[in-house]
Every structure is written in C-alpha cells, then in structure tokens.
Amino acid sequence: DVKVTQSSRYLVKRTGEKVFLECVQDMDHENMFWYRQDPGLGLRLIYFSYDVKMKEKGDIPEGYSVSREKKERFSLILESASTNQTSMYLCASTVSSGNYGYTFGSGTRLTVV
Amino acid sequence: EDQVTQSPEALRLQEGESSSLNCSYTVSGLRGLFWYRQDPGKGPEFLFTLYSAGEEKEKERLKATLTKKESFLHITAPKPEDSATYLCAVQARRGNMLTFGGGTRLMVKP
C-alpha cells in the first residue's frame, strides 16, 4: 500500500514560532500537496509540488512556505505561526498523471496558542 | 473557477435505511470526479474515481454514479461503521489539482 506519513499527529506551538510540518511518501510519486482543513471551509490547497525543488502556490499560500529537496519529502513551513493557522494540515501525493486520486496522510492537528 | 457543492451537509440514517449523497460540480473540462471517506481525526481515504457521464462504480454498500452536472453516492442498507464524512472532488483536464466540496457528514444509528 502507498503510504504518506506525516511526522506529527498533534502539535502545540506558540505564536511567532517557526513551525515545520514534515511529510514523506514511499511510492515514488511526483506530485505532493499540502492542504488545510477547517470546519465549514473544507479542504483548501496551500502549496503543491510537481517535482524536486519545484513548488507552486495554491489558493491560500500566505504565511506559509514549502521545501522539496528530495522526491519523497515535502515540508510545510509556517514562518511565524499565528493563531489563525490553528487547523488540521493534510499532506497528499499522487502519480504525475493524477488519474488515481490522491493518497492522504493521517493529518497533523496544529494548535497555535 | 471550478466549484463543488455537496448536499446535505449532514445526514442521519437508521441502520438499513438506504439514501443518497449529492455532489454538484462545475468544471472547465472534467478529467475525473473522486469520492473519499474521512473518519474523524484522520486523512481522507480514496473510494472511487469516475471519468465520464453514465459511469458507475461499486464497493460493498456504496455505489457512485456520474452525470454531466452531478454525482451521487448511493448507500444501500448502511451500517453504523459507514458513519464518516464523505468528500467529493473534481479534477479538471488542466493540472493535477483537486477541488473539494465541503463534505457530507453521515451518521448511521443502530
């Protein structure tokens, strides 16, 4: 089975901290994505990457950056965490054609206090 | 702009009471429509992909259908373990991004 592993299930960080969320997939997928999920707002795309060192902004990139130095790893960085970034963060990956849907990780529930 | 609307937002069923979830969409050239199941505190789990109007797919008590404007997820004789949020997403011919609907939270009472 394809696995997408997110490093933490729960995180609590302080306002202003720099936060790193890590995601690793084990099926050699080219495409990787970061979403946040909030009640009433659904899944919103933050950033995505089609290949190593490539990144594209999604719908809500403000306050975030990403890094993809290796094909299997896609990191989401909150440069200076704020309380409105409290959310469930989901990483996903898919093959380049995208025809088989995304495989999601289990999510990271981030609370910024 | 691609849009996906799911209804109802929440649905309560008794065990064995069949029903349908709706996913209405607008997309500039549909490449695929996806259904996912999401349990509380977990990531979405892939269920089906539908590619063209008239296509149907089944898995256990679930059956997904597709028209040019909407998709239905039919649940036949549901069990409590079918309780989850069901997400619908569309993929346009350009790019690999999925646009998700808000989901339907299904609760099946024994």
PDB file of C-alpha atoms in Angstrom:
ATOM      1  CA  ASP A   1       0.000   0.000   0.000  1.00  0.00           C
ATOM      2  CA  VAL A   2       1.071   3.560  -0.700  1.00  0.00           C
ATOM      3  CA  LYS A   3       1.902   5.338   2.464  1.00  0.00           C
ATOM      4  CA  VAL A   4       2.008   9.025   3.177  1.00  0.00           C
ATOM      5  CA  THR A   5       3.427   9.676   6.603  1.00  0.00           C
ATOM      6  CA  GLN A   6       3.110  12.944   8.461  1.00  0.00           C
ATOM      7  CA  SER A   7       5.618  13.308  11.254  1.00  0.00           C
ATOM      8  CA  SER A   8       3.258  14.503  13.984  1.00  0.00           C
ATOM      9  CA  ARG A   9      -0.403  13.834  14.743  1.00  0.00           C
ATOM     10  CA  TYR A  10      -0.709  16.700  17.229  1.00  0.00           C
ATOM     11  CA  LEU A  11       1.376  19.839  17.694  1.00  0.00           C
ATOM     12  CA  VAL A  12       1.042  22.805  20.015  1.00  0.00           C
ATOM     13  CA  LYS A  13       3.149  25.854  19.178  1.00  0.00           C
ATOM     14  CA  ARG A  14       3.388  29.404  20.410  1.00  0.00           C
ATOM     15  CA  THR A  15       2.578  32.485  18.377  1.00  0.00           C
ATOM     16  CA  GLY A  16       5.631  33.665  16.468  1.00  0.00           C
ATOM     17  CA  GLU A  17       7.375  30.297  16.410  1.00  0.00           C
ATOM     18  CA  LYS A  18       8.699  28.835  13.172  1.00  0.00           C
ATOM     19  CA  VAL A  19       6.924  25.532  12.599  1.00  0.00           C
ATOM     20  CA  PHE A  20       7.928  22.653  10.343  1.00  0.00           C
ATOM     21  CA  LEU A  21       5.439  20.021   9.224  1.00  0.00           C
ATOM     22  CA  GLU A  22       7.025  17.034   7.528  1.00  0.00           C
ATOM     23  CA  CYS A  23       5.502  14.647   5.006  1.00  0.00           C
ATOM     24  CA  VAL A  24       7.104  11.554   3.472  1.00  0.00           C
ATOM     25  CA  GLN A  25       5.679   9.232   0.815  1.00  0.00           C
ATOM     26  CA  ASP A  26       7.099   5.851  -0.136  1.00  0.00           C
ATOM     27  CA  MET A  27       5.741   5.238  -3.648  1.00  0.00           C
ATOM     28  CA  ASP A  28       7.915   7.475  -5.803  1.00  0.00           C
ATOM     29  CA  HIS A  29       5.058   9.890  -6.502  1.00  0.00           C
ATOM     30  CA  GLU A  30       5.977  13.004  -8.447  1.00  0.00           C
ATOM     31  CA  ASN A  31       3.233  15.252  -7.105  1.00  0.00           C
ATOM     32  CA  MET A  32       2.800  16.286  -3.494  1.00  0.00           C
ATOM     33  CA  PHE A  33       0.315  18.674  -1.889  1.00  0.00           C
ATOM     34  CA  TRP A  34      -0.360  20.463   1.379  1.00  0.00           C
ATOM     35  CA  TYR A  35      -3.947  21.258   2.399  1.00  0.00           C
ATOM     36  CA  ARG A  36      -5.514  22.695   5.480  1.00  0.00           C
ATOM     37  CA  GLN A  37      -8.960  21.611   6.599  1.00  0.00           C
ATOM     38  CA  ASP A  38     -11.238  23.771   8.697  1.00  0.00           C
ATOM     39  CA  PRO A  39     -14.881  23.267   9.715  1.00  0.00           C
ATOM     40  CA  GLY A  40     -17.200  24.923   7.231  1.00  0.00           C
ATOM     41  CA  LEU A  41     -14.358  25.726   4.806  1.00  0.00           C
ATOM     42  CA  GLY A  42     -13.435  22.242   3.610  1.00  0.00           C
ATOM     43  CA  LEU A  43     -10.006  21.430   2.208  1.00  0.00           C
ATOM     44  CA  ARG A  44      -8.013  24.351   0.902  1.00  0.00           C
ATOM     45  CA  LEU A  45      -4.803  23.977  -1.086  1.00  0.00           C
ATOM     46  CA  ILE A  46      -1.779  25.760   0.389  1.00  0.00           C
ATOM     47  CA  TYR A  47       1.105  24.648  -1.852  1.00  0.00           C
ATOM     48  CA  PHE A  48       1.939  21.841  -4.216  1.00  0.00           C
ATOM     49  CA  SER A  49       4.986  20.446  -5.947  1.00  0.00           C
ATOM     50  CA  TYR A  50       5.329  18.602  -9.255  1.00  0.00           C
ATOM     51  CA  ASP A  51       8.944  17.643  -8.800  1.00  0.00           C
ATOM     52  CA  VAL A  52      12.003  18.031  -6.645  1.00  0.00           C
ATOM     53  CA  LYS A  53      12.812  21.688  -5.933  1.00  0.00           C
ATOM     54  CA  MET A  54       9.635  22.783  -7.709  1.00  0.00           C
ATOM     55  CA  LYS A  55       6.787  24.463  -5.883  1.00  0.00           C
ATOM     56  CA  GLU A  56       3.594  26.231  -6.828  1.00  0.00           C
ATOM     57  CA  LYS A  57       1.248  28.354  -4.751  1.00  0.00           C
ATOM     58  CA  GLY A  58      -2.204  27.060  -4.082  1.00  0.00           C
ATOM     59  CA  ASP A  59      -5.244  29.033  -3.015  1.00  0.00           C
ATOM     60  CA  ILE A  60      -4.028  30.184   0.414  1.00  0.00           C
ATOM     61  CA  PRO A  61      -0.186  30.390   0.457  1.00  0.00           C
ATOM     62  CA  GLU A  62       0.124  33.488   2.646  1.00  0.00           C
ATOM     63  CA  GLY A  63       2.087  32.813   5.824  1.00  0.00           C
ATOM     64  CA  TYR A  64       3.434  29.513   4.538  1.00  0.00           C
ATOM     65  CA  SER A  65       6.396  28.250   2.554  1.00  0.00           C
ATOM     66  CA  VAL A  66       7.446  24.783   1.421  1.00  0.00           C
ATOM     67  CA  SER A  67      10.559  22.790   0.697  1.00  0.00           C
ATOM     68  CA  ARG A  68      11.084  19.763  -1.509  1.00  0.00           C
ATOM     69  CA  GLU A  69      14.747  18.788  -1.549  1.00  0.00           C
ATOM     70  CA  LYS A  70      14.048  15.070  -2.108  1.00  0.00           C
ATOM     71  CA  LYS A  71      11.319  13.425  -4.131  1.00  0.00           C
ATOM     72  CA  GLU A  72       9.815  11.591  -1.177  1.00  0.00           C
ATOM     73  CA  ARG A  73       9.716  14.522   1.260  1.00  0.00           C
ATOM     74  CA  PHE A  74       7.610  17.677   1.193  1.00  0.00           C
ATOM     75  CA  SER A  75       7.815  20.082   4.109  1.00  0.00           C
ATOM     76  CA  LEU A  76       5.413  22.843   5.056  1.00  0.00           C
ATOM     77  CA  ILE A  77       6.872  25.774   6.961  1.00  0.00           C
ATOM     78  CA  LEU A  78       4.965  28.325   8.985  1.00  0.00           C
ATOM     79  CA  GLU A  79       7.406  31.209   9.098  1.00  0.00           C
ATOM     80  CA  SER A  80       5.844  32.877  12.143  1.00  0.00           C
ATOM     81  CA  ALA A  81       2.909  30.928  13.496  1.00  0.00           C
ATOM     82  CA  SER A  82      -0.292  32.784  14.245  1.00  0.00           C
ATOM     83  CA  THR A  83      -3.484  31.691  15.973  1.00  0.00           C
ATOM     84  CA  ASN A  84      -5.411  31.751  12.676  1.00  0.00           C
ATOM     85  CA  GLN A  85      -3.142  28.969  11.462  1.00  0.00           C
ATOM     86  CA  THR A  86      -4.633  26.594  14.014  1.00  0.00           C
ATOM     87  CA  SER A  87      -6.006  23.856  11.790  1.00  0.00           C
ATOM     88  CA  MET A  88      -5.771  20.277  10.543  1.00  0.00           C
ATOM     89  CA  TYR A  89      -2.986  20.015   7.958  1.00  0.00           C
ATOM     90  CA  LEU A  90      -3.136  17.249   5.376  1.00  0.00           C
ATOM     91  CA  CYS A  91      -0.386  16.121   3.037  1.00  0.00           C
ATOM     92  CA  ALA A  92      -1.186  14.165  -0.129  1.00  0.00           C
ATOM     93  CA  SER A  93       0.656  12.656  -3.066  1.00  0.00           C
ATOM     94  CA  THR A  94      -0.175  11.235  -6.475  1.00  0.00           C
ATOM     95  CA  VAL A  95       1.471   9.984  -9.634  1.00  0.00           C
ATOM     96  CA  SER A  96       2.191  12.511 -12.370  1.00  0.00           C
ATOM     97  CA  SER A  97      -0.944  11.674 -14.360  1.00  0.00           C
ATOM     98  CA  GLY A  98      -3.081  12.228 -11.269  1.00  0.00           C
ATOM     99  CA  ASN A  99      -5.583   9.692 -12.563  1.00  0.00           C
ATOM    100  CA  TYR A 100      -5.557   7.554  -9.458  1.00  0.00           C
ATOM    101  CA  GLY A 101      -6.546  10.181  -6.963  1.00  0.00           C
ATOM    102  CA  TYR A 102      -4.562  11.438  -4.067  1.00  0.00           C
ATOM    103  CA  THR A 103      -3.235   9.396  -1.192  1.00  0.00           C
ATOM    104  CA  PHE A 104      -3.503  11.371   2.015  1.00  0.00           C
ATOM    105  CA  GLY A 105      -1.548  11.239   5.222  1.00  0.00           C
ATOM    106  CA  SER A 106      -3.288  10.972   8.576  1.00  0.00           C
ATOM    107  CA  GLY A 107      -3.052  14.698   9.194  1.00  0.00           C
ATOM    108  CA  THR A 108      -1.410  16.966  11.747  1.00  0.00           C
ATOM    109  CA  ARG A 109      -3.650  18.831  14.147  1.00  0.00           C
ATOM    110  CA  LEU A 110      -1.772  22.082  14.846  1.00  0.00           C
ATOM    111  CA  THR A 111      -2.791  24.401  17.658  1.00  0.00           C
ATOM    112  CA  VAL A 112      -1.128  27.810  17.898  1.00  0.00           C
ATOM    113  CA  VAL A 113      -1.502  29.467  21.298  1.00  0.00           C
TER     114      VAL A 113
ATOM    115  CA  GLU B   1     -13.405  28.630 -11.498  1.00  0.00           C
ATOM    116  CA  ASP B   2     -14.101  25.017 -10.580  1.00  0.00           C
ATOM    117  CA  GLN B   3     -16.761  24.543  -7.914  1.00  0.00           C
ATOM    118  CA  VAL B   4     -18.080  21.573  -5.977  1.00  0.00           C
ATOM    119  CA  THR B   5     -21.163  21.639  -3.745  1.00  0.00           C
ATOM    120  CA  GLN B   6     -22.185  18.699  -1.613  1.00  0.00           C
ATOM    121  CA  SER B   7     -25.589  18.129  -0.044  1.00  0.00           C
ATOM    122  CA  PRO B   8     -26.828  17.583   2.516  1.00  0.00           C
ATOM    123  CA  GLU B   9     -24.179  18.848   4.918  1.00  0.00           C
ATOM    124  CA  ALA B  10     -25.244  16.204   7.434  1.00  0.00           C
ATOM    125  CA  LEU B  11     -27.402  13.111   7.155  1.00  0.00           C
ATOM    126  CA  ARG B  12     -28.721  10.875   9.912  1.00  0.00           C
ATOM    127  CA  LEU B  13     -29.915   7.404   8.943  1.00  0.00           C
ATOM    128  CA  GLN B  14     -31.129   4.382  10.784  1.00  0.00           C
ATOM    129  CA  GLU B  15     -29.214   1.198  10.148  1.00  0.00           C
ATOM    130  CA  GLY B  16     -30.579  -0.350   6.947  1.00  0.00           C
ATOM    131  CA  GLU B  17     -32.140   2.903   5.682  1.00  0.00           C
ATOM    132  CA  SER B  18     -30.772   3.491   2.178  1.00  0.00           C
ATOM    133  CA  SER B  19     -30.114   7.014   0.908  1.00  0.00           C
ATOM    134  CA  SER B  20     -28.008   9.111  -1.473  1.00  0.00           C
ATOM    135  CA  LEU B  21     -25.443  11.878  -1.134  1.00  0.00           C
ATOM    136  CA  ASN B  22     -25.223  14.530  -3.828  1.00  0.00           C
ATOM    137  CA  CYS B  23     -22.207  16.252  -5.369  1.00  0.00           C
ATOM    138  CA  SER B  24     -22.902  19.034  -7.872  1.00  0.00           C
ATOM    139  CA  TYR B  25     -19.988  20.427  -9.815  1.00  0.00           C
ATOM    140  CA  THR B  26     -18.897  22.929 -12.421  1.00  0.00           C
ATOM    141  CA  VAL B  27     -15.522  22.408 -14.037  1.00  0.00           C
ATOM    142  CA  SER B  28     -13.865  23.515 -17.252  1.00  0.00           C
ATOM    143  CA  GLY B  29     -13.459  20.061 -18.752  1.00  0.00           C
ATOM    144  CA  LEU B  30     -13.837  17.173 -16.314  1.00  0.00           C
ATOM    145  CA  ARG B  31     -10.866  14.854 -16.083  1.00  0.00           C
ATOM    146  CA  GLY B  32     -12.142  12.889 -13.106  1.00  0.00           C
ATOM    147  CA  LEU B  33     -14.505  13.004 -10.138  1.00  0.00           C
ATOM    148  CA  PHE B  34     -13.311  11.464  -6.902  1.00  0.00           C
ATOM    149  CA  TRP B  35     -15.081  10.255  -3.771  1.00  0.00           C
ATOM    150  CA  TYR B  36     -13.281   9.972  -0.444  1.00  0.00           C
ATOM    151  CA  ARG B  37     -14.271   8.810   3.016  1.00  0.00           C
ATOM    152  CA  GLN B  38     -12.867  10.619   6.053  1.00  0.00           C
ATOM    153  CA  ASP B  39     -13.095   9.356   9.611  1.00  0.00           C
ATOM    154  CA  PRO B  40     -12.736  11.842  12.492  1.00  0.00           C
ATOM    155  CA  GLY B  41      -9.137  12.906  13.077  1.00  0.00           C
ATOM    156  CA  LYS B  42      -7.850  11.043  10.024  1.00  0.00           C
ATOM    157  CA  GLY B  43      -6.932  11.818   6.448  1.00  0.00           C
ATOM    158  CA  PRO B  44      -9.362  11.153   3.582  1.00  0.00           C
ATOM    159  CA  GLU B  45      -9.369   7.624   2.182  1.00  0.00           C
ATOM    160  CA  PHE B  46      -9.858   7.127  -1.557  1.00  0.00           C
ATOM    161  CA  LEU B  47     -13.082   5.358  -2.608  1.00  0.00           C
ATOM    162  CA  PHE B  48     -13.825   5.878  -6.322  1.00  0.00           C
ATOM    163  CA  THR B  49     -12.854   7.717  -9.475  1.00  0.00           C
ATOM    164  CA  LEU B  50     -15.439   8.390 -12.187  1.00  0.00           C
ATOM    165  CA  TYR B  51     -14.353   9.713 -15.563  1.00  0.00           C
ATOM    166  CA  SER B  52     -17.400  10.097 -17.801  1.00  0.00           C
ATOM    167  CA  ALA B  53     -21.149  10.594 -17.607  1.00  0.00           C
ATOM    168  CA  GLY B  54     -23.018   7.321 -17.186  1.00  0.00           C
ATOM    169  CA  GLU B  55     -20.170   5.609 -15.388  1.00  0.00           C
ATOM    170  CA  GLU B  56     -20.914   3.723 -12.171  1.00  0.00           C
ATOM    171  CA  LYS B  57     -18.661   2.107  -9.580  1.00  0.00           C
ATOM    172  CA  GLU B  58     -19.488  -0.043  -6.575  1.00  0.00           C
ATOM    173  CA  LYS B  59     -17.764  -1.062  -3.397  1.00  0.00           C
ATOM    174  CA  GLU B  60     -19.633  -3.048  -0.761  1.00  0.00           C
ATOM    175  CA  ARG B  61     -22.690  -0.930   0.207  1.00  0.00           C
ATOM    176  CA  LEU B  62     -21.552   2.109  -1.786  1.00  0.00           C
ATOM    177  CA  LYS B  63     -22.316   2.926  -5.405  1.00  0.00           C
ATOM    178  CA  ALA B  64     -21.157   6.084  -7.158  1.00  0.00           C
ATOM    179  CA  THR B  65     -22.754   7.443 -10.322  1.00  0.00           C
ATOM    180  CA  LEU B  66     -21.896  10.378 -12.569  1.00  0.00           C
ATOM    181  CA  THR B  67     -23.821  12.734 -14.857  1.00  0.00           C
ATOM    182  CA  LYS B  68     -22.574  15.838 -16.645  1.00  0.00           C
ATOM    183  CA  LYS B  69     -23.511  18.046 -13.700  1.00  0.00           C
ATOM    184  CA  GLU B  70     -23.510  15.880 -10.584  1.00  0.00           C
ATOM    185  CA  SER B  71     -22.511  12.675  -8.896  1.00  0.00           C
ATOM    186  CA  PHE B  72     -24.403  10.592  -6.392  1.00  0.00           C
ATOM    187  CA  LEU B  73     -23.065   8.301  -3.729  1.00  0.00           C
ATOM    188  CA  HIS B  74     -25.774   5.753  -3.006  1.00  0.00           C
ATOM    189  CA  ILE B  75     -25.595   3.914   0.290  1.00  0.00           C
ATOM    190  CA  THR B  76     -27.597   0.703   0.443  1.00  0.00           C
ATOM    191  CA  ALA B  77     -28.594  -0.741   3.827  1.00  0.00           C
ATOM    192  CA  PRO B  78     -25.957   1.261   5.724  1.00  0.00           C
ATOM    193  CA  LYS B  79     -24.324   0.041   8.910  1.00  0.00           C
ATOM    194  CA  PRO B  80     -23.002   2.132  11.823  1.00  0.00           C
ATOM    195  CA  GLU B  81     -19.445   1.597  10.545  1.00  0.00           C
ATOM    196  CA  ASP B  82     -20.385   3.577   7.422  1.00  0.00           C
ATOM    197  CA  SER B  83     -20.583   6.687   9.605  1.00  0.00           C
ATOM    198  CA  ALA B  84     -17.995   9.169   8.312  1.00  0.00           C
ATOM    199  CA  THR B  85     -17.648  12.333   6.279  1.00  0.00           C
ATOM    200  CA  TYR B  86     -17.806  11.717   2.529  1.00  0.00           C
ATOM    201  CA  LEU B  87     -15.891  14.122   0.321  1.00  0.00           C
ATOM    202  CA  CYS B  88     -16.315  14.717  -3.391  1.00  0.00           C
ATOM    203  CA  ALA B  89     -13.631  16.331  -5.551  1.00  0.00           C
ATOM    204  CA  VAL B  90     -13.215  17.192  -9.226  1.00  0.00           C
ATOM    205  CA  GLN B  91     -10.097  17.325 -11.324  1.00  0.00           C
ATOM    206  CA  ALA B  92     -10.026  19.487 -14.432  1.00  0.00           C
ATOM    207  CA  ARG B  93      -8.206  18.460 -17.603  1.00  0.00           C
ATOM    208  CA  ARG B  94      -5.537  21.051 -16.848  1.00  0.00           C
ATOM    209  CA  GLY B  95      -3.210  20.189 -13.987  1.00  0.00           C
ATOM    210  CA  ASN B  96      -3.475  17.644 -11.213  1.00  0.00           C
ATOM    211  CA  MET B  97      -5.188  19.688  -8.534  1.00  0.00           C
ATOM    212  CA  LEU B  98      -8.421  18.543  -6.982  1.00  0.00           C
ATOM    213  CA  THR B  99     -11.180  20.937  -5.968  1.00  0.00           C
ATOM    214  CA  PHE B 100     -13.071  19.573  -2.973  1.00  0.00           C
ATOM    215  CA  GLY B 101     -16.631  20.029  -1.814  1.00  0.00           C
ATOM    216  CA  GLY B 102     -17.464  20.725   1.816  1.00  0.00           C
ATOM    217  CA  GLY B 103     -18.385  17.120   2.536  1.00  0.00           C
ATOM    218  CA  THR B 104     -21.442  15.293   3.875  1.00  0.00           C
ATOM    219  CA  ARG B 105     -21.268  14.014   7.437  1.00  0.00           C
ATOM    220  CA  LEU B 106     -23.136  10.708   7.581  1.00  0.00           C
ATOM    221  CA  MET B 107     -24.289   9.239  10.878  1.00  0.00           C
ATOM    222  CA  VAL B 108     -25.853   5.774  10.917  1.00  0.00           C
ATOM    223  CA  LYS B 109     -27.661   4.821  14.115  1.00  0.00           C
ATOM    224  CA  PRO B 110     -28.007   1.157  15.118  1.00  0.00           C
TER     225      PRO B 110
END
